[in-house]
mmCIF file of C-alpha atoms in Angstrom:
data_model
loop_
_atom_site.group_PDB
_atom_site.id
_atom_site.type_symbol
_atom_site.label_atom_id
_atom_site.label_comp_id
_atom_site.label_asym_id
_atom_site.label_seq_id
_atom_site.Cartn_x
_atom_site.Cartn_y
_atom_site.Cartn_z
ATOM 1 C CA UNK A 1 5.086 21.894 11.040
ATOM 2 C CA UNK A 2 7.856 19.243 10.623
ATOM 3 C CA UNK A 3 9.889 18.653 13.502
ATOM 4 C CA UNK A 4 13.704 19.099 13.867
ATOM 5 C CA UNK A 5 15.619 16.658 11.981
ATOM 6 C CA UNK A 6 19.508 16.065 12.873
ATOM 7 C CA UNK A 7 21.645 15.558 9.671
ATOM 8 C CA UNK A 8 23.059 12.110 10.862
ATOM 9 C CA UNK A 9 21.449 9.438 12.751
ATOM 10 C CA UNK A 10 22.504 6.320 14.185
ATOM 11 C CA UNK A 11 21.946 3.168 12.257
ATOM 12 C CA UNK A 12 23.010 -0.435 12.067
ATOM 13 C CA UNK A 13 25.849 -0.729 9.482
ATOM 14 C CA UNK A 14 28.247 -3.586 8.268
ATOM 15 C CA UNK A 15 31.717 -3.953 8.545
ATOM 16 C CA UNK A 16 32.914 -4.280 4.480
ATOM 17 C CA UNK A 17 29.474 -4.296 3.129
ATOM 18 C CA UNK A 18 28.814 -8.313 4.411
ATOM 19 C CA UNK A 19 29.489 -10.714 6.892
ATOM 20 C CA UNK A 20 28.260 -12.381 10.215
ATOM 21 C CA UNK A 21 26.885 -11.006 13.036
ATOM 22 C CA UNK A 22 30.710 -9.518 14.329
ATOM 23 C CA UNK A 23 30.476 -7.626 11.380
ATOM 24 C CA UNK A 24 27.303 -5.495 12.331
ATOM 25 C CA UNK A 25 27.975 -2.033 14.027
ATOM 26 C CA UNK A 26 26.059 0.846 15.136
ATOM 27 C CA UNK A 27 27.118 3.644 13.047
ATOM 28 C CA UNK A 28 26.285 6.844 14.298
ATOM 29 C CA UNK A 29 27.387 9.402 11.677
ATOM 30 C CA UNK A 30 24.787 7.709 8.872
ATOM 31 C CA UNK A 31 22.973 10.781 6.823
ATOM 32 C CA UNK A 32 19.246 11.030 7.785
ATOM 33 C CA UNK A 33 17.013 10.355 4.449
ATOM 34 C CA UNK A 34 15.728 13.438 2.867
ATOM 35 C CA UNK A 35 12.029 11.959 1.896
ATOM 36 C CA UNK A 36 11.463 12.281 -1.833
ATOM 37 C CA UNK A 37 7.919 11.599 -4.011
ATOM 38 C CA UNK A 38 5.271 10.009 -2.028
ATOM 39 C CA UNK A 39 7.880 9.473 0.636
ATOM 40 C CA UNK A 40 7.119 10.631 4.764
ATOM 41 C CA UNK A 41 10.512 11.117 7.146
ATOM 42 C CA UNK A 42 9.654 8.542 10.145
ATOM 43 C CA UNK A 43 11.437 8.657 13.363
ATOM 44 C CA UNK A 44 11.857 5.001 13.717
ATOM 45 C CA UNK A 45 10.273 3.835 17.824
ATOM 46 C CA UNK A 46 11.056 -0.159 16.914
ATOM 47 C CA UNK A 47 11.839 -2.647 14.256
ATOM 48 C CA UNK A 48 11.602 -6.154 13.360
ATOM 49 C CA UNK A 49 13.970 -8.393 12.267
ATOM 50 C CA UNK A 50 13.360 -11.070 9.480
ATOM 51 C CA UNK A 51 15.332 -13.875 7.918
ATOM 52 C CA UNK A 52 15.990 -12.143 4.890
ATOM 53 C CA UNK A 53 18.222 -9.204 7.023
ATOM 54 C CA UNK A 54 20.416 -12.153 7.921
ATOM 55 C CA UNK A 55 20.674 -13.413 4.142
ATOM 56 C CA UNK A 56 21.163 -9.382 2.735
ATOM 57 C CA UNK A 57 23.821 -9.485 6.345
ATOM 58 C CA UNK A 58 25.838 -12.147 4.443
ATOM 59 C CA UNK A 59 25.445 -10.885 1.240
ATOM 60 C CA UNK A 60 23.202 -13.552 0.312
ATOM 61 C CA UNK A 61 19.849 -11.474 -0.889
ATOM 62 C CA UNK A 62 19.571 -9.335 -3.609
ATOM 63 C CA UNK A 63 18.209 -5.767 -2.491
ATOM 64 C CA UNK A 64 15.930 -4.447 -4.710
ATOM 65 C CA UNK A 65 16.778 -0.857 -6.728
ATOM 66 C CA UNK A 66 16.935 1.779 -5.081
ATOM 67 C CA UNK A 67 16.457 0.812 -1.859
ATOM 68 C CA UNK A 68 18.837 1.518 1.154
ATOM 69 C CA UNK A 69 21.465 -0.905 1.933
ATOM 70 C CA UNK A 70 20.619 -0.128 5.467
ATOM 71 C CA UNK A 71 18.889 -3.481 6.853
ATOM 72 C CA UNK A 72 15.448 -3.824 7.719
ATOM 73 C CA UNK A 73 11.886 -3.407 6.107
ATOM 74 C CA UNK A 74 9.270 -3.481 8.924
ATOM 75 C CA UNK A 75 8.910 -0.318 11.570
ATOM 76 C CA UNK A 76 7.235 1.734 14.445
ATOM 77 C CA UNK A 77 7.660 5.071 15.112
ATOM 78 C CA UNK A 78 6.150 9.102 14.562
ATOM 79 C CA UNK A 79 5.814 10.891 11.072
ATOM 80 C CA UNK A 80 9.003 13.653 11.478
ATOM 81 C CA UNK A 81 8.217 15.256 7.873
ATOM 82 C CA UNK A 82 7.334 14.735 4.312
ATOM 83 C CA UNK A 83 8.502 15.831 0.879
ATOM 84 C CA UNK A 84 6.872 18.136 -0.849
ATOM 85 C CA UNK A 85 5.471 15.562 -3.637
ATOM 86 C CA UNK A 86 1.642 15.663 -4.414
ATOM 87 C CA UNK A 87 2.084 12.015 -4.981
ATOM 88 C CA UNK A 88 2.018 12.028 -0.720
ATOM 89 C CA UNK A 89 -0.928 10.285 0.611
ATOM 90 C CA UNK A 90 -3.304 13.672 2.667
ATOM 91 C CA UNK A 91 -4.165 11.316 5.302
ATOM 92 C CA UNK A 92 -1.055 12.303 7.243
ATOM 93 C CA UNK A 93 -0.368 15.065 9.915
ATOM 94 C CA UNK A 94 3.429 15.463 11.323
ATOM 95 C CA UNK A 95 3.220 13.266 14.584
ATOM 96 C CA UNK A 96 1.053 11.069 13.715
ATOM 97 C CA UNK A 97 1.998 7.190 15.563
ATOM 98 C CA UNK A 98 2.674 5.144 12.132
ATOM 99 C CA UNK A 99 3.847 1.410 11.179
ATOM 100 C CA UNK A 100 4.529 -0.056 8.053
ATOM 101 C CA UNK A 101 6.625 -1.581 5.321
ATOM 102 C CA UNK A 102 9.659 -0.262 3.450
ATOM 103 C CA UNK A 103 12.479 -1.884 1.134
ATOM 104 C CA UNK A 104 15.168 -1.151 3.037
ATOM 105 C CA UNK A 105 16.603 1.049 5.823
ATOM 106 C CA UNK A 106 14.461 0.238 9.628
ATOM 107 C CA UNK A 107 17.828 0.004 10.956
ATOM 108 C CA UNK A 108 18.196 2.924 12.216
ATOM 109 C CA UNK A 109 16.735 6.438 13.829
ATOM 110 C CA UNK A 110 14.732 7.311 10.711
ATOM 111 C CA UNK A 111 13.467 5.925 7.482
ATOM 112 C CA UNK A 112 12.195 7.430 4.657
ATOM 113 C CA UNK A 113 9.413 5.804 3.247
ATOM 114 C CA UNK A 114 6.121 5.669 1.028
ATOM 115 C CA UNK A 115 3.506 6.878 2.621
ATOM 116 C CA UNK A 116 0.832 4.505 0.610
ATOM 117 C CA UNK A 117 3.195 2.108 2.689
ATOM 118 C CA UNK A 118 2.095 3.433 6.365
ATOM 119 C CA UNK A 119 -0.596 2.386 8.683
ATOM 120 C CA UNK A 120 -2.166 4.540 11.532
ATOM 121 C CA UNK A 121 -1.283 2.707 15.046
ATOM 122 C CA UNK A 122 -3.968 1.588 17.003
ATOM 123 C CA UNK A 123 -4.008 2.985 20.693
ATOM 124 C CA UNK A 124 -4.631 -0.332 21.530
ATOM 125 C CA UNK A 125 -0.880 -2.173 20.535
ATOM 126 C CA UNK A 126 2.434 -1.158 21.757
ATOM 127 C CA UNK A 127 5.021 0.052 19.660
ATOM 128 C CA UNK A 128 6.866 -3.043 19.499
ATOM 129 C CA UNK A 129 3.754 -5.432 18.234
ATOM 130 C CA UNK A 130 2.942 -2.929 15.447
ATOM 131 C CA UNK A 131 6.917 -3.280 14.177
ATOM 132 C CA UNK A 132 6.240 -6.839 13.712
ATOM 133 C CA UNK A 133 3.123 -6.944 12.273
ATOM 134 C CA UNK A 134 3.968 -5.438 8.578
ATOM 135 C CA UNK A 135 6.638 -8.059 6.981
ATOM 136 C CA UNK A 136 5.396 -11.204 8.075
ATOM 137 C CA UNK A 137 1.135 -10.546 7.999
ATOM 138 C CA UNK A 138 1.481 -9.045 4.497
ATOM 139 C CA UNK A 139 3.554 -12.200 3.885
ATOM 140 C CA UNK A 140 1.289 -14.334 4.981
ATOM 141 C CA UNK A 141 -1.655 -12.805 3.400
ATOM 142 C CA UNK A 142 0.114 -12.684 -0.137
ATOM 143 C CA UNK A 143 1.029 -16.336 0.208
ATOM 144 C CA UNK A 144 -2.438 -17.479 1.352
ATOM 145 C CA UNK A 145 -4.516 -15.462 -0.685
ATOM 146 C CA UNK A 146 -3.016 -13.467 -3.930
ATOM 147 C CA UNK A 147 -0.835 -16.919 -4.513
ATOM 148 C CA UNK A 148 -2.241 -19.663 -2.839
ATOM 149 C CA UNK A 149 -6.013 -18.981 -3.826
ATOM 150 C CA UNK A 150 -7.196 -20.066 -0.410
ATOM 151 C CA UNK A 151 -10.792 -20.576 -0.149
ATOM 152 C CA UNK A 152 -13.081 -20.963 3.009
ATOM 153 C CA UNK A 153 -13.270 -25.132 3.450
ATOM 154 C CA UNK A 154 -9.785 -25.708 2.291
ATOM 155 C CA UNK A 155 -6.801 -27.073 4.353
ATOM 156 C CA UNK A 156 -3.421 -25.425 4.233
ATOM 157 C CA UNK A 157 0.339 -26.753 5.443
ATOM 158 C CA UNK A 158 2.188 -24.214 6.942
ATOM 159 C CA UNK A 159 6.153 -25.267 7.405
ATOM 160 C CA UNK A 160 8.212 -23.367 9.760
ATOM 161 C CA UNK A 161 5.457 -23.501 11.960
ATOM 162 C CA UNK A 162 7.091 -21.102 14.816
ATOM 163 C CA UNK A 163 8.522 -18.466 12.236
ATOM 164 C CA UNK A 164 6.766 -15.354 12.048
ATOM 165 C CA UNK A 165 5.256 -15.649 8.926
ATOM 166 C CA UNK A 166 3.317 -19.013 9.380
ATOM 167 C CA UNK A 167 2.092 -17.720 12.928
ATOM 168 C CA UNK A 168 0.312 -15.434 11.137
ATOM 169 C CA UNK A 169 -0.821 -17.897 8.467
ATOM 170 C CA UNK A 170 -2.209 -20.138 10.892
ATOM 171 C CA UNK A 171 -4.291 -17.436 12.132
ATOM 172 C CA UNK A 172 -5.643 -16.121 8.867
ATOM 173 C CA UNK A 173 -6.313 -19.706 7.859
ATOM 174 C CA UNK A 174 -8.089 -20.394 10.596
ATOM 175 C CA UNK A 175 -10.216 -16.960 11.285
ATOM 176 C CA UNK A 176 -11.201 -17.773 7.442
ATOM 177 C CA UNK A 177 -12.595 -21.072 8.029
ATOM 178 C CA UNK A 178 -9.870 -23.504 7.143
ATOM 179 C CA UNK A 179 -11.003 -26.978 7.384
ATOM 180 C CA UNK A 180 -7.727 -28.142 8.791
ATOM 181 C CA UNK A 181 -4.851 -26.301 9.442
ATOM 182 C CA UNK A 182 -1.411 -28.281 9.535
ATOM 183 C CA UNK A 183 2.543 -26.846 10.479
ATOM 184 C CA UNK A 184 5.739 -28.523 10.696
ATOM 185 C CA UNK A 185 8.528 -27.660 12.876
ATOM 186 C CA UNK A 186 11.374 -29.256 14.961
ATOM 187 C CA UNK A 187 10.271 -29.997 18.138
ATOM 188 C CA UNK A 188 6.978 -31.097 20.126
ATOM 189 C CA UNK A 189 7.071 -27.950 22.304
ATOM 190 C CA UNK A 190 6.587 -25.592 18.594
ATOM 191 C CA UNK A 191 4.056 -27.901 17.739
ATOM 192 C CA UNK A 192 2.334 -27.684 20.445
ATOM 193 C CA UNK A 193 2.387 -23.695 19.787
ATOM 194 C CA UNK A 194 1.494 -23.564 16.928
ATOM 195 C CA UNK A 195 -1.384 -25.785 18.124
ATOM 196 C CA UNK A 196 -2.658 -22.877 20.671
ATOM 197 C CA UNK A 197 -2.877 -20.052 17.584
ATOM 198 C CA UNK A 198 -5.295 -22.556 16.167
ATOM 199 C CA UNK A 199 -3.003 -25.546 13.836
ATOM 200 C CA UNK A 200 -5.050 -28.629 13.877
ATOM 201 C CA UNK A 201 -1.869 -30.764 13.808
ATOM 202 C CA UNK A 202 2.215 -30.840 13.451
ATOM 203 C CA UNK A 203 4.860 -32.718 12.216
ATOM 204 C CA UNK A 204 8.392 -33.212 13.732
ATOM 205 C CA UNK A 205 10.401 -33.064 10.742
ATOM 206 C CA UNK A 206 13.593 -34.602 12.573
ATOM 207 C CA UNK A 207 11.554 -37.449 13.919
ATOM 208 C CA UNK A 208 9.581 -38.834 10.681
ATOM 209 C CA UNK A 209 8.418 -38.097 7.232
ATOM 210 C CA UNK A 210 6.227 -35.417 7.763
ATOM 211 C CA UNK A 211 4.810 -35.827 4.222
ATOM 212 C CA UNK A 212 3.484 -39.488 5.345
ATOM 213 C CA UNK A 213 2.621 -38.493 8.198
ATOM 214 C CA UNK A 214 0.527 -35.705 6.664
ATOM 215 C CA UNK A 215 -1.392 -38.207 4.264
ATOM 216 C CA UNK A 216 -2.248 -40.224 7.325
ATOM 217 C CA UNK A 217 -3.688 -37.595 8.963
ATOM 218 C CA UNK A 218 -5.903 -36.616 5.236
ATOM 219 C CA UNK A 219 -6.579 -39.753 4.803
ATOM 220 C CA UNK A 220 -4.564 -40.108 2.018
ATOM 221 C CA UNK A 221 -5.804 -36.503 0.371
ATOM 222 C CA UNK A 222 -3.202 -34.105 0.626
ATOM 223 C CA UNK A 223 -3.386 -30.752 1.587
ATOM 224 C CA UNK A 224 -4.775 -27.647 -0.940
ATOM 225 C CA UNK A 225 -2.513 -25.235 -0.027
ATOM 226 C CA UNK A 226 1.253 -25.715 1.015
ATOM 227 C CA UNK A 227 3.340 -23.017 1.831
ATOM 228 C CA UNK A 228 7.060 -23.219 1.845
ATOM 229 C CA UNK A 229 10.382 -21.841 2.785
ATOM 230 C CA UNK A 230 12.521 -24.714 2.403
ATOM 231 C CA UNK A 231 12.774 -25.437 -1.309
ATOM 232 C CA UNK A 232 14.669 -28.201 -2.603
ATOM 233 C CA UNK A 233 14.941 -30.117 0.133
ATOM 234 C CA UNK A 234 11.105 -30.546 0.500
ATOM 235 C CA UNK A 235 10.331 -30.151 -3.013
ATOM 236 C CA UNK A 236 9.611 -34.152 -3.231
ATOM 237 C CA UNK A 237 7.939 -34.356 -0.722
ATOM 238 C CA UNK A 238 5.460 -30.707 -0.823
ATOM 239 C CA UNK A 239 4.521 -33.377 -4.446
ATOM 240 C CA UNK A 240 3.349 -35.972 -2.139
ATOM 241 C CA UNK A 241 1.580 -33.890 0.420
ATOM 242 C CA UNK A 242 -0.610 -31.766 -2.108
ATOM 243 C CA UNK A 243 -3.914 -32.770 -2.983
ATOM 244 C CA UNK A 244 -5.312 -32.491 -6.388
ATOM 245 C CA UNK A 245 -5.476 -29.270 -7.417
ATOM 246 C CA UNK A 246 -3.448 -27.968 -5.104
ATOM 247 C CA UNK A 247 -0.933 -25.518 -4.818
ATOM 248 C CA UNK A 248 2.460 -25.274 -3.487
ATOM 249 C CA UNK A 249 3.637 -21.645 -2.399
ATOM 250 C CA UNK A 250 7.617 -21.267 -2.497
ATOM 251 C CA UNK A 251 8.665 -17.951 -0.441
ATOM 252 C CA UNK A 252 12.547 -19.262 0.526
ATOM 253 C CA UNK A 253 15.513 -21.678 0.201
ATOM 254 C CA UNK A 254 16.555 -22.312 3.271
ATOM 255 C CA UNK A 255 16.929 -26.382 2.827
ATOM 256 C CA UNK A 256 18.356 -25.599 -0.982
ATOM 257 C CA UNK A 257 17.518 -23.972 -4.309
ATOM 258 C CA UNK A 258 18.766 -27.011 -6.114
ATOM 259 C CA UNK A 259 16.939 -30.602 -6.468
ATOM 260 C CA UNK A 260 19.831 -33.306 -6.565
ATOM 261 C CA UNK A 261 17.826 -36.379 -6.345
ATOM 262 C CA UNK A 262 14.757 -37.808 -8.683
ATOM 263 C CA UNK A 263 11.655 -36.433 -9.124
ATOM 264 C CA UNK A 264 8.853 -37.565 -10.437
ATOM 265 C CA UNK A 265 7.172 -34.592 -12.023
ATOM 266 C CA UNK A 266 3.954 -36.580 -12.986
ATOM 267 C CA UNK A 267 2.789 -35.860 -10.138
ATOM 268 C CA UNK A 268 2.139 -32.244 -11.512
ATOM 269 C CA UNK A 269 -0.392 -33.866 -14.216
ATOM 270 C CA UNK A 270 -1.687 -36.841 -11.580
ATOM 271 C CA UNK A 271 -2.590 -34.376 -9.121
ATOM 272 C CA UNK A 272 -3.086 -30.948 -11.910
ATOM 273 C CA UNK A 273 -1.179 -29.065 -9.344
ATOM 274 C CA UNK A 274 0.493 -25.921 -9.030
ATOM 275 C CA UNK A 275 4.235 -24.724 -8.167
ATOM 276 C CA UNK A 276 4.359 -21.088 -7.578
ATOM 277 C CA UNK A 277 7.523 -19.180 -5.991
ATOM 278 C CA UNK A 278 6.961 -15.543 -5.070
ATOM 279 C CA UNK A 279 8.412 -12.782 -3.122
ATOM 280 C CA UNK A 280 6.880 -9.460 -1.571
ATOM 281 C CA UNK A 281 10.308 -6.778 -1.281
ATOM 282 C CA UNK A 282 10.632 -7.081 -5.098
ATOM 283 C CA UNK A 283 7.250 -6.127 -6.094
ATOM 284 C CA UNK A 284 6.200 -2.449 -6.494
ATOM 285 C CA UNK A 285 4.667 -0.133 -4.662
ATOM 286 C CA UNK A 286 1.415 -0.488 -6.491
ATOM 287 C CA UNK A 287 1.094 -4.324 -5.382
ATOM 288 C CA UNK A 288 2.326 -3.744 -2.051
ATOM 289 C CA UNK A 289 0.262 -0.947 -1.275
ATOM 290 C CA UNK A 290 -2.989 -3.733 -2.371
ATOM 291 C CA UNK A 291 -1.872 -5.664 0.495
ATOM 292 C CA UNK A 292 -1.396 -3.000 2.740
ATOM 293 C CA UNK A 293 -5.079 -2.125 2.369
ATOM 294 C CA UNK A 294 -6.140 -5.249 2.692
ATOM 295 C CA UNK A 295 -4.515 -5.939 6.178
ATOM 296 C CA UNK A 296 -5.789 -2.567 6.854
ATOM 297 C CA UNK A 297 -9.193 -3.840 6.176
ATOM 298 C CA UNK A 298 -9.493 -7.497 7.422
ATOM 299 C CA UNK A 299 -6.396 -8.244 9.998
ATOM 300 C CA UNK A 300 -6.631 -4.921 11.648
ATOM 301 C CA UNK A 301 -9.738 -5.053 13.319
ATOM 302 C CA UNK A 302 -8.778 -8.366 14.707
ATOM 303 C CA UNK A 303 -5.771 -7.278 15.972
ATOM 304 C CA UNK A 304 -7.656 -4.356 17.659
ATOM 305 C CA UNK A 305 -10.010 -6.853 19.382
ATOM 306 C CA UNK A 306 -7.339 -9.224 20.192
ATOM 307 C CA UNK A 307 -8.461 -11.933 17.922
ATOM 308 C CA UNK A 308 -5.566 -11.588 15.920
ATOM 309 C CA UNK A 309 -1.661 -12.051 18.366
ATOM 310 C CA UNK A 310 1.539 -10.799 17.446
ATOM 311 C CA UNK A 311 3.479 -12.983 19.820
ATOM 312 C CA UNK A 312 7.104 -11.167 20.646
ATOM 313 C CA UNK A 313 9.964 -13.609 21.426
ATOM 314 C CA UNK A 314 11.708 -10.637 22.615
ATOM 315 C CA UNK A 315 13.095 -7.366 22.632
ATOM 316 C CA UNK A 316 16.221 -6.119 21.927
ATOM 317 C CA UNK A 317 17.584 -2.815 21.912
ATOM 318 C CA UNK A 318 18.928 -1.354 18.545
ATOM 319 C CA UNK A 319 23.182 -1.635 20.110
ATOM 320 C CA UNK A 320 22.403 -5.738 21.152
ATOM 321 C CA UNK A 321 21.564 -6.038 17.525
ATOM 322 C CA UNK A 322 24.012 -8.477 17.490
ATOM 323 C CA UNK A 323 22.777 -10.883 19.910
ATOM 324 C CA UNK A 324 19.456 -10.304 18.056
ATOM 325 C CA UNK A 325 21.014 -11.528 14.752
ATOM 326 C CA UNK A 326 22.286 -14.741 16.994
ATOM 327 C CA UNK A 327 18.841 -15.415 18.128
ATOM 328 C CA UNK A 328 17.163 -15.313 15.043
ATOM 329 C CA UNK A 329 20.050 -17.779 13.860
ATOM 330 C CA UNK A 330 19.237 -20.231 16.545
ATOM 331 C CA UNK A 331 15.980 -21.112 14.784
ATOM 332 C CA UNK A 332 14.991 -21.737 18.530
ATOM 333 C CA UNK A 333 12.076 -18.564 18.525
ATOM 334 C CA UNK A 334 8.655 -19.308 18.249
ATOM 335 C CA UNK A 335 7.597 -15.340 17.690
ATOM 336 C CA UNK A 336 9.279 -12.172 16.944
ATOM 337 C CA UNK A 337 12.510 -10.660 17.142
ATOM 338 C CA UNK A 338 11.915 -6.347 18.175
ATOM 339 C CA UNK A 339 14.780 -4.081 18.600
ATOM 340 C CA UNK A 340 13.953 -0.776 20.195
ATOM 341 C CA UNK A 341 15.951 2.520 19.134
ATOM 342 C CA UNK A 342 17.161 4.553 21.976
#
């Protein structure tokens, strides 16, 4: 029997559709989702934030169609009700403890969302670990795996060592037998972090090259797999720092989307090399739902035993969402960012 749904909920809205973080606002008279198709009504526990809310905040990310222009993508919380689709996945019971992925619309009390997108919680996390987990270890995994062809033996460069996604990289990488595992971030004390989830070495980007640093540290080889958010500004040197047949794994911008100064591009043919960008909210259900089974199969267990961390900066509740936003902003976390909803 579905529980009692209100008609309104409260949700994080913003002032005149964009802005900064003065602009966010809890609005409380936002219409609950009514869940269509494969779709289950959640009543939303906790969510995570992720760098992209504060890009779609500022009107800087395009949201894909269809999808709520309520923030957020990655959730806790208890299955309220479910449309009356056959397309709905059977291996769901009103009140079952959920997580999972959606396009749009954590923000808030409820969400409506696929239920080939959910994942049973274990007894064994808290509510605010499993919000965290779905955006940034599906990330991971996609970039590692689907894009990066990662292979047991290989060595991989994470960058943005501390952010959420790359902590989870590192631990894939490493619980799948990297050979060497590599990060950079901006101080000693992330590297040294990222160091205890199992990165062989870092690089203080505001200190030195990283790239030659990188090469001193292969030998002169490279790396196979890079992953990157940064973009332009490390497009030069991601060229240096990949070995032969490598590949280089764009998920972001945030140091530029255009390349102002020369590159040498023969590097692509010297090194037969590979320059991939991807993204995970824009793909369909049908690819998304891939990687959901496949964290359900391989990272779940190893959260379950604690192999596998979720480490949780800290928690907010849903009305400090603005100091949350700030946080994130900082760039100073090295985990992450949970808002609860009261």
């Amino acid at each position: 029997m579905a529980a009692s749904v209100p008609k309104t909920m409260k949700a994080v809205d913003i002032r005149n559709g964009k802005g900064d973080t003065s602009a966010l606002f809890i609005n409380d008279q936002t219409s609950v989702p009514t869940p269509t198709g494969s779709q289950a009504l959640v009543k939303i526990r906790c969510f995570g934030l992720n760098r992209m809310d504060l890009l779609q905040r500022e009107g800087n990310y395009p949201v894909p169609t269809g999808a709520p222009s309520t923030l957020g993508v990655e959730f806790s919380g208890t299955i309220a009700s479910f449309s009356d689709s056959p397309s709905v996945e059977h291996d769901w019971k009103v009140g079952d403890e959920v997580f999972g992925l959606a396009y749009g619309g954590a923000y808030a009390e409820y969400i409506a969302v696929s239920t080939h997108m959910l994942i049973h919680k274990p007894k064994e996390l808290s509510w605010e670990v499993c919000a965290g987990i779905p955006e940034t270890w599906i990330t991971a995994t996609q970039a590692l795996f689907l894009i990066g062809g990662f292979e047991k033996g290989q060595t991989v460069l994470w960058h943005a060592g501390a952010s959420s996604v790359s902590i989870a990289g590192i631990q894939l990488a490493k619980e799948e037998g990297a050979a060497a595992i590599y990060v950079t971030a901006s101080s000693k004390e992330k590297i040294d972090f990222c160091k205890e989830l199992g990165a062989t070495e870092g690089f203080n980007y505001k200190e030195s090259d990283w790239s030659k640093e990188l090469l001193k540290a292969t030998d002169g080889r490279g790396v196979d797999v890079i992953v990157d958010f940064v973009g332009a500004a490390y497009f030069n040197q991601n060229l240096d720092a990949v070995a032969r047949d490598g590949r280089i794994v764009n998920l972001g911008f945030l140091g530029g989307a255009v390349v102002k100064d020369d590159v040498d591009i023969g590097r692509f043919l010297r090194k037969r090399c590979r320059f991939e960008g991807s993204s995970l909210r824009s793909r369909d259900e049908g690819y998304q739902g891939k990687l959901r089974d496949q964290l359900v199969e391989h990272a779940l267990p190893r959260f379950k035993d604690g192999r596998f961390h979720v480490p949780v900066e800290k928690v907010f509740k849903m009305s400090e969402i603005k100091d949350a936003h700030e946080l994130m902003e900082s760039n100073k976390t090295k985990g992450k960012l949970i808002c609860t909803v009261e």
